[in-house]
CSV table of C-alpha atoms in Angstrom, one decimal:
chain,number,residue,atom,x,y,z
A,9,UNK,CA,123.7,-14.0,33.7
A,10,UNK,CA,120.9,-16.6,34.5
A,11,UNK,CA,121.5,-20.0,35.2
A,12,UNK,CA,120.8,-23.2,33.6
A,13,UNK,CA,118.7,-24.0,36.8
A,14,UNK,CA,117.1,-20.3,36.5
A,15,UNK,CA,116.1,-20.7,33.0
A,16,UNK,CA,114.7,-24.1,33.5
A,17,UNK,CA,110.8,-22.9,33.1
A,18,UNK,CA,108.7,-25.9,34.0
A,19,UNK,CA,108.7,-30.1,34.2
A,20,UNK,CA,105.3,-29.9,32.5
A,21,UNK,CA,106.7,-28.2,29.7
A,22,UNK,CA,109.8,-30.5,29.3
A,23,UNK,CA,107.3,-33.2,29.6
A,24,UNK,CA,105.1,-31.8,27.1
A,25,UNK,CA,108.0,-31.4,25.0
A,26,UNK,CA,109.6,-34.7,24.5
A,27,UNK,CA,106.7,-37.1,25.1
A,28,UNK,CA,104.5,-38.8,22.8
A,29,UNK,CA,100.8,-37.3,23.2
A,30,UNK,CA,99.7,-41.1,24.3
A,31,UNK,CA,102.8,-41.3,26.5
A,32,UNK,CA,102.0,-37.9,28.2
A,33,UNK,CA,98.3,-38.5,29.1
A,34,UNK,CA,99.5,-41.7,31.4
A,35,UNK,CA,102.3,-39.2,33.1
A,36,UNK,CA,100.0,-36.7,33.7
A,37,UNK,CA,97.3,-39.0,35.6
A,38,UNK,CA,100.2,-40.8,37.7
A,39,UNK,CA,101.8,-37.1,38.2
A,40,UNK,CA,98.8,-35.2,38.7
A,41,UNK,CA,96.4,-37.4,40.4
A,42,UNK,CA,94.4,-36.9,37.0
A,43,UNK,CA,94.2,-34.4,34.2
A,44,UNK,CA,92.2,-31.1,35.1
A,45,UNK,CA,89.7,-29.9,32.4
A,46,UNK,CA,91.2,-26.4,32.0
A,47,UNK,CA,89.7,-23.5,32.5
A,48,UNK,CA,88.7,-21.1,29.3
A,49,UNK,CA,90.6,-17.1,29.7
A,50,UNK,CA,88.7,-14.5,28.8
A,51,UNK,CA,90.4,-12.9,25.7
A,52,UNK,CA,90.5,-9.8,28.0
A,53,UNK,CA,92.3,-11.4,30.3
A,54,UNK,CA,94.5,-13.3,27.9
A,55,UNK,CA,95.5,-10.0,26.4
A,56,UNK,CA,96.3,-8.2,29.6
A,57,UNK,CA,98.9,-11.4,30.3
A,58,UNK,CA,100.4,-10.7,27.3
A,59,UNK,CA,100.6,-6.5,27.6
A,60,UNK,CA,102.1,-6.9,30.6
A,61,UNK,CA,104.2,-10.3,30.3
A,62,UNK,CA,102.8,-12.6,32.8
A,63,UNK,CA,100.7,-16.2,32.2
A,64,UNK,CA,97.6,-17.5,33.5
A,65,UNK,CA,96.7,-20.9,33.9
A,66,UNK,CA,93.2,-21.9,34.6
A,67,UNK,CA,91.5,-25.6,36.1
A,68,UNK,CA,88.3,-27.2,37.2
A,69,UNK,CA,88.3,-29.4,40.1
A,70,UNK,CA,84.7,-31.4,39.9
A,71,UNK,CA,82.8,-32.8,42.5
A,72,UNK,CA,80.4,-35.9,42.1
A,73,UNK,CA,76.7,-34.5,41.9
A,74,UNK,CA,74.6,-34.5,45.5
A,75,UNK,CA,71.2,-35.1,45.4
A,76,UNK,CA,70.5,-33.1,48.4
A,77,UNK,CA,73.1,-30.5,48.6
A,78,UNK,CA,73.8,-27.8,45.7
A,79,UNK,CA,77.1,-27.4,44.3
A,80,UNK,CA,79.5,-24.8,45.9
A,81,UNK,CA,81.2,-23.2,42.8
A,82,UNK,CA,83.5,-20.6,43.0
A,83,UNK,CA,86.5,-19.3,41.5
A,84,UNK,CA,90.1,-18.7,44.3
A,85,UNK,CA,93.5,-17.1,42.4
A,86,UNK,CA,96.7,-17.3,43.5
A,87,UNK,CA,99.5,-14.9,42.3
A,88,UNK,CA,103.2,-15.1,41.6
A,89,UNK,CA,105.9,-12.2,41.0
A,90,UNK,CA,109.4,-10.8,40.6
A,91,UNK,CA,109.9,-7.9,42.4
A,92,UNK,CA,110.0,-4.7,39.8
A,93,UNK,CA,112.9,-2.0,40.8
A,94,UNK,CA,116.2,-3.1,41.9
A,95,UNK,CA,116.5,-3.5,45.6
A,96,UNK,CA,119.0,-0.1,45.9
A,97,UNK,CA,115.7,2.1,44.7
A,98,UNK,CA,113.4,3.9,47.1
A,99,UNK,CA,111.7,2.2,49.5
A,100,UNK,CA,108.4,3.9,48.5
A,101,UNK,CA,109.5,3.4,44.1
A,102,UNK,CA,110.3,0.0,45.8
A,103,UNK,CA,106.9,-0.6,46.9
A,104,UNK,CA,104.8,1.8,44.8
A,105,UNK,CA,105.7,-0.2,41.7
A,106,UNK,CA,104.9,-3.9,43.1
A,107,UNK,CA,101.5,-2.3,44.1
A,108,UNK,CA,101.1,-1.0,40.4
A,109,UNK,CA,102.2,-4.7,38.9
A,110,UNK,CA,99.5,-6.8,41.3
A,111,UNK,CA,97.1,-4.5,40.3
A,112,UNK,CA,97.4,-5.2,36.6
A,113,UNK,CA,97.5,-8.8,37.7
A,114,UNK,CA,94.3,-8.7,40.2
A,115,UNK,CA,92.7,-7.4,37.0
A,116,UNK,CA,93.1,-10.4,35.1
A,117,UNK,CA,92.2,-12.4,37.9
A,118,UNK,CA,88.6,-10.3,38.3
A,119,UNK,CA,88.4,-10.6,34.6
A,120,UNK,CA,88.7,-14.3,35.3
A,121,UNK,CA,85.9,-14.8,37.6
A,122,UNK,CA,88.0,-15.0,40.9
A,123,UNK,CA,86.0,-14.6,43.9
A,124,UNK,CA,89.2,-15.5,46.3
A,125,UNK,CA,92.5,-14.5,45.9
A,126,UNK,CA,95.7,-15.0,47.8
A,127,UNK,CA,99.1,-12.9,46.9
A,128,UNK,CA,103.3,-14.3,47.8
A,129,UNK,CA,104.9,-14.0,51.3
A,130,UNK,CA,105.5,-10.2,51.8
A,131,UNK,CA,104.2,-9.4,48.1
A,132,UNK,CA,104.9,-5.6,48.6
A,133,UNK,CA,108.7,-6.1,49.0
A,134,UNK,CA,111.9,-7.8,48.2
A,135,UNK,CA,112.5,-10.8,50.7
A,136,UNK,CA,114.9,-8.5,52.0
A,137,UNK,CA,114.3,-10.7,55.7
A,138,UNK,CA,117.8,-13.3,55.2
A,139,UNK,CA,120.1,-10.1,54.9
A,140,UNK,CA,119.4,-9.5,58.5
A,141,UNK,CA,119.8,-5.8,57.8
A,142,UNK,CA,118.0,-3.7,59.6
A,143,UNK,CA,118.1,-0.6,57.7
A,144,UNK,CA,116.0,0.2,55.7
A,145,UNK,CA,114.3,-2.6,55.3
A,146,UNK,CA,112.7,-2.3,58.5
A,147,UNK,CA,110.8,0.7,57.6
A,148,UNK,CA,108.9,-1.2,54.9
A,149,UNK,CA,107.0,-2.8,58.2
A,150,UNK,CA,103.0,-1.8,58.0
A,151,UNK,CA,100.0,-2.1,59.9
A,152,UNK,CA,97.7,-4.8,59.0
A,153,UNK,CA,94.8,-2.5,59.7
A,154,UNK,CA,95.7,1.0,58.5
A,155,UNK,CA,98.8,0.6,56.4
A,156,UNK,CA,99.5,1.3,52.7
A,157,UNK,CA,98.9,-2.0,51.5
A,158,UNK,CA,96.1,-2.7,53.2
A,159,UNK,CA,94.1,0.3,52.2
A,160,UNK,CA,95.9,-0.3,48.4
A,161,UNK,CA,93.9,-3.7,48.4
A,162,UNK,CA,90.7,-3.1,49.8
A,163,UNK,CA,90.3,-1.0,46.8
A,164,UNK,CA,90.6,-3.7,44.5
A,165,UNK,CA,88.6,-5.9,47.0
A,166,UNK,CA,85.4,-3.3,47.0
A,167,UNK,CA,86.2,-2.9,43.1
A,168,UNK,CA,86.1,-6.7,42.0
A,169,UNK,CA,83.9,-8.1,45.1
A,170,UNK,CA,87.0,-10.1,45.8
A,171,UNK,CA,88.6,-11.8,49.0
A,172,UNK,CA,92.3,-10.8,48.7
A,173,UNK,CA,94.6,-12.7,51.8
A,174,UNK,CA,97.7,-10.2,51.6
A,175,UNK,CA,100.9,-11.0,53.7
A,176,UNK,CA,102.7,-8.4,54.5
A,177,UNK,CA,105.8,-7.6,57.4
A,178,UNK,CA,103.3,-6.4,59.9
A,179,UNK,CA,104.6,-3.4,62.4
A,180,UNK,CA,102.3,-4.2,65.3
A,181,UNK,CA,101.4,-0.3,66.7
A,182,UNK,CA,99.6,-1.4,69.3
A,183,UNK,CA,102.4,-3.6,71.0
A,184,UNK,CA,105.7,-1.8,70.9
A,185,UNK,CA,106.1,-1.8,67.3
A,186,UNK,CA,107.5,-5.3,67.4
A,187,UNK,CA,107.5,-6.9,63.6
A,188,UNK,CA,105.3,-10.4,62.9
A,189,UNK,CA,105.2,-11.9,59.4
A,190,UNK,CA,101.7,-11.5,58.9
A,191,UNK,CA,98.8,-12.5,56.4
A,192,UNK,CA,95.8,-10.1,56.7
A,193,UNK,CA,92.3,-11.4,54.9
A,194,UNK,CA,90.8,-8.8,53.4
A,195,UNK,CA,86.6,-9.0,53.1
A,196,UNK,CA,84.8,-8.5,49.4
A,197,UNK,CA,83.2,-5.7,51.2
A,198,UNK,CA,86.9,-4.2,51.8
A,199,UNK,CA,86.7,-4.9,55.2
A,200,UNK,CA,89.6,-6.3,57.6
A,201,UNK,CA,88.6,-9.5,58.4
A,202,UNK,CA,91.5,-10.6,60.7
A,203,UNK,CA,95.0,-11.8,60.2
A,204,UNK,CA,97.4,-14.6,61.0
A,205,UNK,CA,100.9,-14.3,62.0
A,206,UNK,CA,103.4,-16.7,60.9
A,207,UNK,CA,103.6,-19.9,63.3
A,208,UNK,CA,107.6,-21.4,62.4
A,209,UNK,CA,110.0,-19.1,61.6
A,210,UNK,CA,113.2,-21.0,59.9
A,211,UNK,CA,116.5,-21.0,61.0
A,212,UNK,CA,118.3,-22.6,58.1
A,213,UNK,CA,120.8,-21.2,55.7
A,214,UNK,CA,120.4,-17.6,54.5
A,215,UNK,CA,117.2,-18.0,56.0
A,216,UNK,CA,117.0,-16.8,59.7
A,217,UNK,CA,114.2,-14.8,60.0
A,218,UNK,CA,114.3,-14.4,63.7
A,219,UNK,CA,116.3,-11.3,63.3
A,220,UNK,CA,113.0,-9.5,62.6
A,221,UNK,CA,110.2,-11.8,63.7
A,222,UNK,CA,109.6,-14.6,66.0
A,223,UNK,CA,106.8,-16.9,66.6
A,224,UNK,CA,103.3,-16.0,65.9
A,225,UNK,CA,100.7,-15.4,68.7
A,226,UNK,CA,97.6,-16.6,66.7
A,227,UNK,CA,97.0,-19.8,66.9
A,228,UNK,CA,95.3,-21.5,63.7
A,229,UNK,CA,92.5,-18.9,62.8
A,230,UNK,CA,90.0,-20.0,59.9
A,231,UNK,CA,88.1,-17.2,58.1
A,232,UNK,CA,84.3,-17.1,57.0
A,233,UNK,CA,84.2,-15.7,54.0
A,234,UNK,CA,81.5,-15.2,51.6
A,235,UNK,CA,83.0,-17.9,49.8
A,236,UNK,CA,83.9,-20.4,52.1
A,237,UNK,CA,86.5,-20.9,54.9
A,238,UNK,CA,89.9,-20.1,54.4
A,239,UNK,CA,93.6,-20.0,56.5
A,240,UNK,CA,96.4,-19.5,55.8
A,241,UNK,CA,99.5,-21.6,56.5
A,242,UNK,CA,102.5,-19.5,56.3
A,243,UNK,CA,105.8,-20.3,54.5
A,244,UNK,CA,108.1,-22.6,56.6
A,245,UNK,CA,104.5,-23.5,58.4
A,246,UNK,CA,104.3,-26.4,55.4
A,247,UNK,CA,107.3,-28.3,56.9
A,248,UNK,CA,105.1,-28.5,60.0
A,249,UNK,CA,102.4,-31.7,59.9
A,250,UNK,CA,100.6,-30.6,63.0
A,251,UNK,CA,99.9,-27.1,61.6
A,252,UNK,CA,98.1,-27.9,58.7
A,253,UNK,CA,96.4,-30.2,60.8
A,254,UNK,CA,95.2,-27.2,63.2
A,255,UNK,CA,93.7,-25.3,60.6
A,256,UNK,CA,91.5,-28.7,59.0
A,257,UNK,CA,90.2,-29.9,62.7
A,258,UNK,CA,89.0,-25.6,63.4
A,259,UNK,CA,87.3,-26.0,60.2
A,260,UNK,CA,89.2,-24.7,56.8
A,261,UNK,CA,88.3,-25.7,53.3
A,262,UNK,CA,91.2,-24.0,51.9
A,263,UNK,CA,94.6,-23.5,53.1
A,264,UNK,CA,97.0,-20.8,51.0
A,265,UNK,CA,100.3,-21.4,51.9
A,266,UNK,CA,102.1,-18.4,50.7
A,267,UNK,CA,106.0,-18.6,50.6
A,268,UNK,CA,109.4,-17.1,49.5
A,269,UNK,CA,111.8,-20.1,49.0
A,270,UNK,CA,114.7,-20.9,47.2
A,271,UNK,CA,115.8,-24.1,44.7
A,272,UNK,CA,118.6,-25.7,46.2
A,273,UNK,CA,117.0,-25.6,49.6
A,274,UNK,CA,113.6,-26.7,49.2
A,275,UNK,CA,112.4,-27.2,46.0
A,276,UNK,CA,112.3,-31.2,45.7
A,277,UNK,CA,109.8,-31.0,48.8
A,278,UNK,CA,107.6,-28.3,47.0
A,279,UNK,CA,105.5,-30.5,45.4
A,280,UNK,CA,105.1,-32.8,47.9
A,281,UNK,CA,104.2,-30.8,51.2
A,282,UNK,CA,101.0,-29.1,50.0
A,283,UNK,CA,99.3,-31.6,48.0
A,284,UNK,CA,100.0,-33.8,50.8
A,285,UNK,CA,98.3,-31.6,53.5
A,286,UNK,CA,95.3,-31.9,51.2
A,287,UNK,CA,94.9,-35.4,51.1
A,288,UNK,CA,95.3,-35.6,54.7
A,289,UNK,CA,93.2,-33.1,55.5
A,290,UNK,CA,90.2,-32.7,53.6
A,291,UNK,CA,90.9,-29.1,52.0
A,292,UNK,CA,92.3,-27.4,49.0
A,293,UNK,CA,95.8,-26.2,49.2
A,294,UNK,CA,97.4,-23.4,47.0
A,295,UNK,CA,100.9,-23.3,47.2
A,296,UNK,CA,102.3,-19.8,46.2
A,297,UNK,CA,105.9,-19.0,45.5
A,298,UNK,CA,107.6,-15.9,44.6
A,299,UNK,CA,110.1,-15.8,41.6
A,300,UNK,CA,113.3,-14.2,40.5
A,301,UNK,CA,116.6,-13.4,42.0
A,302,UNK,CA,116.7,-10.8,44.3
A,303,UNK,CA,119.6,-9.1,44.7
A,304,UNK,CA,121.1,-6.6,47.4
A,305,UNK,CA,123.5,-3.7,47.8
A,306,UNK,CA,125.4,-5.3,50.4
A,307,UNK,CA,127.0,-9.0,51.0
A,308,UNK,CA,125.9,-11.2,53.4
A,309,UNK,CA,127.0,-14.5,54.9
A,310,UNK,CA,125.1,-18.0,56.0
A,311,UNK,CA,127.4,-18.7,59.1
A,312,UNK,CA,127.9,-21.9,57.1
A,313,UNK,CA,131.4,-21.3,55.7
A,314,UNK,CA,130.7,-20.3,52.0
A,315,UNK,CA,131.6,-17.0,50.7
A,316,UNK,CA,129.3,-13.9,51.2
A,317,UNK,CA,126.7,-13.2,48.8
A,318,UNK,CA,124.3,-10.4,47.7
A,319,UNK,CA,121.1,-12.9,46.8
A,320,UNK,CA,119.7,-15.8,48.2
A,321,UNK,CA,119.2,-17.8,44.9
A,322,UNK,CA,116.5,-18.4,42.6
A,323,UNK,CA,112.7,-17.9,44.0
A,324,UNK,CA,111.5,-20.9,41.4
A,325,UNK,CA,107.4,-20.2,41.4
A,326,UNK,CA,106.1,-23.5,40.5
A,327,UNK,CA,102.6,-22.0,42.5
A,328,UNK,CA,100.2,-24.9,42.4
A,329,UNK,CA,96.7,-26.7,43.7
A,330,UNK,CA,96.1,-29.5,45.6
A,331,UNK,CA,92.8,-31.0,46.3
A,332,UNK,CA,91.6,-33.3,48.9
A,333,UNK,CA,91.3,-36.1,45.9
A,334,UNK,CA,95.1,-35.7,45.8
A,335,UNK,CA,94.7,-34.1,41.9
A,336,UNK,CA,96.7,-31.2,41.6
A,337,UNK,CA,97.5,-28.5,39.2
A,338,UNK,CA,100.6,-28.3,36.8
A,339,UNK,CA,102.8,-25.5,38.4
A,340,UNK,CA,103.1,-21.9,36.8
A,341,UNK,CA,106.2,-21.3,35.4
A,342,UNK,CA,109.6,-21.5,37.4
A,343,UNK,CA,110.7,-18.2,35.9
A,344,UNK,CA,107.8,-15.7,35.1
A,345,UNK,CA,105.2,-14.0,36.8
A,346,UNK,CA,101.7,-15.9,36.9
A,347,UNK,CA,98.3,-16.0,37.7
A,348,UNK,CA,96.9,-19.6,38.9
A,349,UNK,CA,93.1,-19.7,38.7
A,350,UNK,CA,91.3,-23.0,40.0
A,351,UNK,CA,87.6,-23.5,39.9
A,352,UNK,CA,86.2,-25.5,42.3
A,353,UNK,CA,83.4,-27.2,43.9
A,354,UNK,CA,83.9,-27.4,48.1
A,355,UNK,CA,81.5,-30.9,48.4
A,356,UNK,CA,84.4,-32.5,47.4
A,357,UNK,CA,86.0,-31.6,51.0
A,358,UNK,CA,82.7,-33.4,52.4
A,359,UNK,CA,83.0,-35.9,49.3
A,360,UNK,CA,86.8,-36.8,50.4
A,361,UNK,CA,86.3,-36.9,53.9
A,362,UNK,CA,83.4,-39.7,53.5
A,363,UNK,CA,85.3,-41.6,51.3
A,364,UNK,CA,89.2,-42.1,52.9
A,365,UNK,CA,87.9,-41.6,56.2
A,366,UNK,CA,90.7,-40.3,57.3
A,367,UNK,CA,89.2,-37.9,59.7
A,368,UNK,CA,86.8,-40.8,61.3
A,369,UNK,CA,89.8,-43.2,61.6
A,370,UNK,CA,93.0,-40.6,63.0
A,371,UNK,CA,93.0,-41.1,66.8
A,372,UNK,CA,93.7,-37.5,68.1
A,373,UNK,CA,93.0,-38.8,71.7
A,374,UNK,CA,95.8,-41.1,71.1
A,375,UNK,CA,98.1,-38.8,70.1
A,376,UNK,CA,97.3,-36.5,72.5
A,377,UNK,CA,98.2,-38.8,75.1
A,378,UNK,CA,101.3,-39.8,73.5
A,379,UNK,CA,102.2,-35.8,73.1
A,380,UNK,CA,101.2,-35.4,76.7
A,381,UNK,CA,103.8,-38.2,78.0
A,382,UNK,CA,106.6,-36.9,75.5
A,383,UNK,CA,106.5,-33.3,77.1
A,384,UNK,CA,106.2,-34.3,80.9
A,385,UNK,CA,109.4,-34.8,82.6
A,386,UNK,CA,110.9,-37.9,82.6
A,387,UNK,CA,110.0,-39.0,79.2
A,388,UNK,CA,111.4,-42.6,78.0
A,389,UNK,CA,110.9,-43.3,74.6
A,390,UNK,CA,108.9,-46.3,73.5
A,391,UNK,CA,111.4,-48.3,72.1
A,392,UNK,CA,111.3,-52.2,73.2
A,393,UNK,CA,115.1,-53.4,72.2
A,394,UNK,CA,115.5,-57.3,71.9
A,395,UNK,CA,116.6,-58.9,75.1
């Protein structure tokens, strides 16, 4: 049986609920920065939502008008899911029916116009990492370059001239078969662009992913797509200042941050982190979470004294935007599949930047200097204590 907290959809809709229209418009500007025009769904696309029992949400994000530089229009998606067969299935049902469900969902979001698209951490399977089981769920480890869910999506990508970023459990073939948690980007013209591996890998709660995956060896990549210049900030990677940082100073105008994370341990930070990272650095942000409750055949514990447990609690969605004006997106729902479509113009990056200043006024040689002295040994802290 659900919980309150589970079936507790959305603050927007409790908002839109109880408050007077008048009331609403003012909490919506402080909340949201300012109210997005939405975006109109195509009845097709509308229809297929309903068939199949997910929402879409659509918004414009509007720059000012240049005089000497064109707009930059285009269309980036984010998805949200349950998983669809209970974890004790198949692997391959396992898999083979999440495959099926995004497709039905990348659908609507070609029908929608999307020219970028970004699916949940490890969207082919259950989150199956915290059990720290090895069997089976290791075998559900691909290759970024030749494995089912790669060649799955860059179907869809040749079909609907789409950009599709696709993190996956990445069995690295070329290197031992070691495991990475990895986000392969995924050209229009179906072609492999490159990937990212996951730079923070938590250690808290249920949540110890090092028992499959450690660090990741990439750096901060940014991607040129036809479309503009994207990255992707992985999961626990949000906690992490500095690494959204990296991926604005090598160049991104969008950051996905795709995730699998639970309400009691981060959800009063989820609306925070992302829009923040966009205000700071000059990009969009799209924050993607899974949801559901995932349950598994066999217990596990948290080394933290409470009893063992076969889920990991409830994966709340909430997948948003954030632009660099520090307006965001309402959240999809906390409790149903979704499709977040934002329209948007990239001057505004350039627009932002001019205007705070924030990337003319941070002092990276300062830091850098201050970094330097903290990791050399010997380090005092500069604390001056009254005499």
């Amino acid at each position: 049986m659900a919980s309150s907290t589970e079936e507790f959809e959305s603050v927007e809709k409790v908002l839109s609920e109880h408050l007077p229209a008048e009331q609403l418009v003012e909490v919506k500007r402080l909340f949201y920065g300012k109210e997005l025009q939405a975006l109109s769904i195509p009845v097709e696309a509308e229809k297929l939502a309903v068939n199949h029992d997910f929402e879409i949400q659509g918004f414009k994000f509007e720059a000012q008008t240049e005089q000497l530089r064109a707009p930059r229009v285009i269309r980036v998606g984010i998805i949200q899911n349950h998983i669809v067969l209970p974890t004790s299935a198949s692997l391959k049902a396992q898999r083979d029916a999440i495959h099926e469900r995004v497709a039905t969902i990348v659908e609507a979001a070609a029908l929608c116009g999307v020219n970028v698209l970004c699916l949940q951490e490890a969207w082919p399977c259950p989150f199956m990492f915290c059990t720290r089981e090895k069997e089976p769920w290791c075998e559900l480890a691909e290759s970024a370059d030749d494995g089912p869910s790669t060649h799955f999506l860059q179907r869809l990508c040749r079909q609907y001239n789409m950009v599709i970023v696709s993190p996956i459990l990445e069995r690295d073939v070329d290197r031992e078969d070691i495991l990475w948690n990895t986000a392969v980007v995924i050209s229009h013209t179906g072609r492999v662009l490159g990937k990212h591996r996951k730079n923070h890998i938590p250690r808290i709660g249920d949540f110890n992913e090092s028992t499959y995956y450690m660090e990741g060896d990439t750096g901060h990549p940014v991607f040129e797509t036809k479309f503009g210049r994207i990255a992707v900030n992985i999961c626990y990677g949000r906690h992490h200042p500095l690494n959204w940082l990296m991926f604005g100073l090598n160049g991104a105008e969008i950051v996905f941050n795709p995730s699998a994370t639970v309400g009691k341990l981060s959800e009063p930070l989820w609306g925070i982190e992302a829009r923040n990272a966009a205000i700071a650095n000059g990009y969009f942000t799209f924050a993607i979470n899974r949801v559901g409750t995932e349950l598994y055949p066999n217990e596990f514990s948290s080394g933290n004294g409470q009893p063992a447990h076969k889920d990991f609690g409830h994966f709340y969605g909430s997948s948003y935007v954030a632009a660099p004006d520090g307006s965001r997106t309402p959240g999809l729902s906390r409790v149903r599949d979704g499709l977040m479509v934002a329209e948007l113009d990239l001057n505004i990056c350039r627009q932002m930047r001019d205007y705070w200043g924030f990337q003319m006024t941070q002092r990276l040689p300062l830091y850098a200097q201050s970094l330097h002295k903290y990791l050399s040994p010997g380090y005092k802290q500069q604390i001056i204590k009254e005499k």
